[in-house]
Amino acid sequence: MKTLIVYSSKHGTAEKSANILKSKLTGDVDVVNIMLFPPTNLDKYDNIILGGSIYIGKVQKKLIDFITESLSTLLEKRIGLFLCAGEKDETLKTKELISAFPPVLFEHALVKDIFGFEIDINKLNFFEKFIMSKVKGVKTSVYELSEEKIYAFAERLKKTI
C-alpha cells in the first residue's frame, strides 16, 4: 500500500503531525506540504491523508483548493482526515472537523480526528499574538499535540485495509 499525506501548515504543527503520522504507518509513505509543492499524480496512491490547522475557524485555502480540484480522484481513494485545532469544547471541536472538509469527502473518509494543537508564541506575528492573548487568553507557548491520537489514527487506518 502506498500512502500520501498532504498537509497545510502555517506554523508547523500540521507538519509535525504529518511526520509523526508517517512514522506510525507502514508501507511507502510520502509527505507533501501543499503550501510548497502541490502533488500531481494521485493515481499511484492507495491511501490519501489530508490535514491542516484551523485558523479563525477554517483550514488553509490551498488545502481546500486542492481538495476541490481533486475531489473526484479523492473519492476513489481510501481517505483519512486530520486537523490540528485548539478548541476545548468537544461539541465545537467536532463541528470544526466536520465543517473543515467538503461533506461528501468527510462522509467518504475512513478515519478522521483532531490531533490537538501547539502554539509557539515565538512563531506568531503581532496580530496573531494579540488575538491569542485577548481572545484565547494565551500568553505563553502551549503544547497539546497528542501523539496518542496520531498513533490511534494510524492504527484505525491500518485496520481498514
Coordinates of C-alpha atoms in Angstrom, one line a residue:
M1 CA 0.0 0.0 0.0
K2 CA 1.2 3.4 -0.9
T3 CA 0.1 6.4 1.2
L4 CA 0.3 10.1 0.5
I5 CA -0.1 12.6 3.4
V6 CA -1.0 16.1 2.1
Y7 CA -1.0 18.9 4.7
S8 CA -1.1 22.6 5.0
S9 CA 0.8 24.2 7.9
K10 CA 1.3 27.8 8.8
H11 CA 3.4 27.5 12.0
G12 CA 4.5 23.8 11.7
T13 CA 2.0 21.9 13.9
A14 CA 0.3 20.1 11.0
E15 CA 3.8 19.4 9.5
K16 CA 4.9 17.9 12.8
S17 CA 1.7 15.8 12.9
A18 CA 2.1 14.6 9.3
N19 CA 5.7 13.5 10.1
I20 CA 4.7 11.7 13.3
L21 CA 1.8 10.0 11.4
K22 CA 4.3 8.9 8.7
S23 CA 6.4 7.2 11.3
K24 CA 3.4 5.3 12.6
L25 CA 2.3 4.0 9.2
T26 CA 3.6 1.0 7.2
G27 CA 4.5 0.7 3.6
D28 CA 5.6 3.6 1.3
V29 CA 4.5 6.9 2.7
D30 CA 5.1 10.3 1.0
V31 CA 4.5 13.6 2.8
V32 CA 3.8 16.8 0.9
N33 CA 3.3 20.3 2.2
I34 CA 0.6 21.7 -0.1
M35 CA 1.8 25.2 0.7
L36 CA 5.1 24.4 -1.1
F37 CA 4.5 21.6 -3.6
P38 CA 1.0 20.5 -4.8
P39 CA 1.0 16.8 -5.5
T40 CA 0.5 16.0 -9.2
N41 CA 0.0 12.2 -9.5
L42 CA -2.6 10.9 -7.1
D43 CA -3.2 7.7 -9.1
K44 CA -0.2 5.9 -7.6
Y45 CA -1.6 6.1 -4.1
D46 CA -4.0 3.8 -2.3
N47 CA -4.4 6.0 0.8
I48 CA -4.5 9.8 0.9
I49 CA -4.5 11.6 4.2
L50 CA -5.4 15.3 4.2
G51 CA -4.6 17.5 7.1
G52 CA -4.3 21.1 8.2
S53 CA -4.7 23.6 11.0
I54 CA -7.7 25.7 12.0
Y55 CA -7.2 29.5 11.8
I56 CA -10.2 31.6 12.5
G57 CA -12.5 28.6 12.0
K58 CA -11.1 27.4 8.7
V59 CA -8.2 25.4 7.2
Q60 CA -5.8 26.9 4.8
K61 CA -7.2 27.9 1.4
K62 CA -4.6 26.0 -0.6
L63 CA -5.7 22.7 1.0
I64 CA -9.3 23.4 0.3
D65 CA -8.5 24.4 -3.3
F66 CA -6.5 21.1 -3.8
I67 CA -9.4 19.1 -2.4
T68 CA -11.9 20.9 -4.6
E69 CA -9.8 20.4 -7.7
S70 CA -9.0 16.7 -6.9
L71 CA -12.4 15.7 -5.3
S72 CA -13.4 13.1 -7.9
T73 CA -10.0 11.3 -7.6
L74 CA -10.0 11.6 -3.8
L75 CA -13.4 9.9 -3.7
E76 CA -11.8 6.9 -5.4
K77 CA -9.2 6.5 -2.7
R78 CA -9.1 5.5 0.9
I79 CA -9.1 8.8 2.8
G80 CA -8.1 10.0 6.2
L81 CA -8.7 13.5 7.5
F82 CA -7.0 15.3 10.4
L83 CA -6.9 18.7 11.9
C84 CA -4.7 20.5 14.4
A85 CA -7.0 22.6 16.4
G86 CA -7.2 24.1 19.9
E87 CA -10.9 24.2 20.6
K88 CA -11.6 22.7 24.1
D89 CA -15.3 22.2 23.8
E90 CA -16.0 18.7 22.3
T91 CA -19.1 19.8 20.5
L92 CA -17.4 22.8 18.9
K93 CA -14.3 20.7 18.1
T94 CA -16.5 18.1 16.3
K95 CA -18.2 20.9 14.3
E96 CA -14.8 22.3 13.3
L97 CA -13.7 18.9 12.0
I98 CA -17.0 18.3 10.1
S99 CA -17.0 21.8 8.5
A100 CA -13.3 21.9 7.6
F101 CA -13.8 19.5 4.7
P102 CA -16.4 19.1 1.9
P103 CA -19.3 17.0 3.3
V104 CA -19.0 14.3 0.6
L105 CA -15.3 13.8 1.4
F106 CA -15.9 13.8 5.2
E107 CA -18.5 11.1 4.8
H108 CA -16.2 9.1 2.5
A109 CA -13.2 9.3 4.9
L110 CA -12.4 6.1 6.7
V111 CA -10.7 7.8 9.6
K112 CA -10.9 11.4 10.9
D113 CA -9.6 13.1 14.0
I114 CA -8.3 16.2 15.7
F115 CA -4.7 15.7 17.0
G116 CA -4.6 18.7 19.3
F117 CA -2.6 21.8 18.9
E118 CA 0.6 23.7 19.6
I119 CA 1.1 27.4 20.0
D120 CA 4.7 28.6 19.7
I121 CA 4.4 32.3 20.7
N122 CA 7.8 32.9 19.0
K123 CA 6.3 31.9 15.6
L124 CA 3.3 34.2 15.8
N125 CA 3.2 37.7 14.2
F126 CA 2.0 40.7 16.2
F127 CA -1.7 40.3 15.2
E128 CA -1.7 36.6 16.0
K129 CA -0.2 37.2 19.4
F130 CA -2.8 39.9 20.1
I131 CA -5.6 37.6 19.1
M132 CA -4.2 34.7 21.2
S133 CA -3.8 36.9 24.2
K134 CA -7.1 38.8 24.0
V135 CA -9.5 36.2 22.6
K136 CA -8.0 32.9 23.9
G137 CA -6.1 34.2 26.9
V138 CA -2.9 32.5 25.7
K139 CA 0.3 34.4 26.6
T140 CA 2.9 31.7 26.6
S141 CA 3.7 28.8 24.3
V142 CA 1.4 25.7 24.7
Y143 CA 2.0 22.1 23.5
E144 CA -1.1 19.9 23.4
L145 CA -0.4 17.8 20.4
S146 CA -1.4 14.2 21.1
E147 CA 0.9 11.6 19.7
E148 CA -1.5 9.0 21.2
K149 CA -4.3 10.4 18.9
I150 CA -1.9 10.3 15.9
Y151 CA -1.0 6.7 16.7
A152 CA -4.6 5.7 17.2
F153 CA -5.5 7.3 13.8
A154 CA -2.7 5.3 12.1
E155 CA -4.0 2.1 13.8
R156 CA -7.6 2.7 12.7
L157 CA -6.4 3.3 9.1
K158 CA -4.4 0.1 9.1
K159 CA -7.4 -1.9 10.4
T160 CA -9.5 -0.8 7.4
I161 CA -7.1 -2.4 4.9

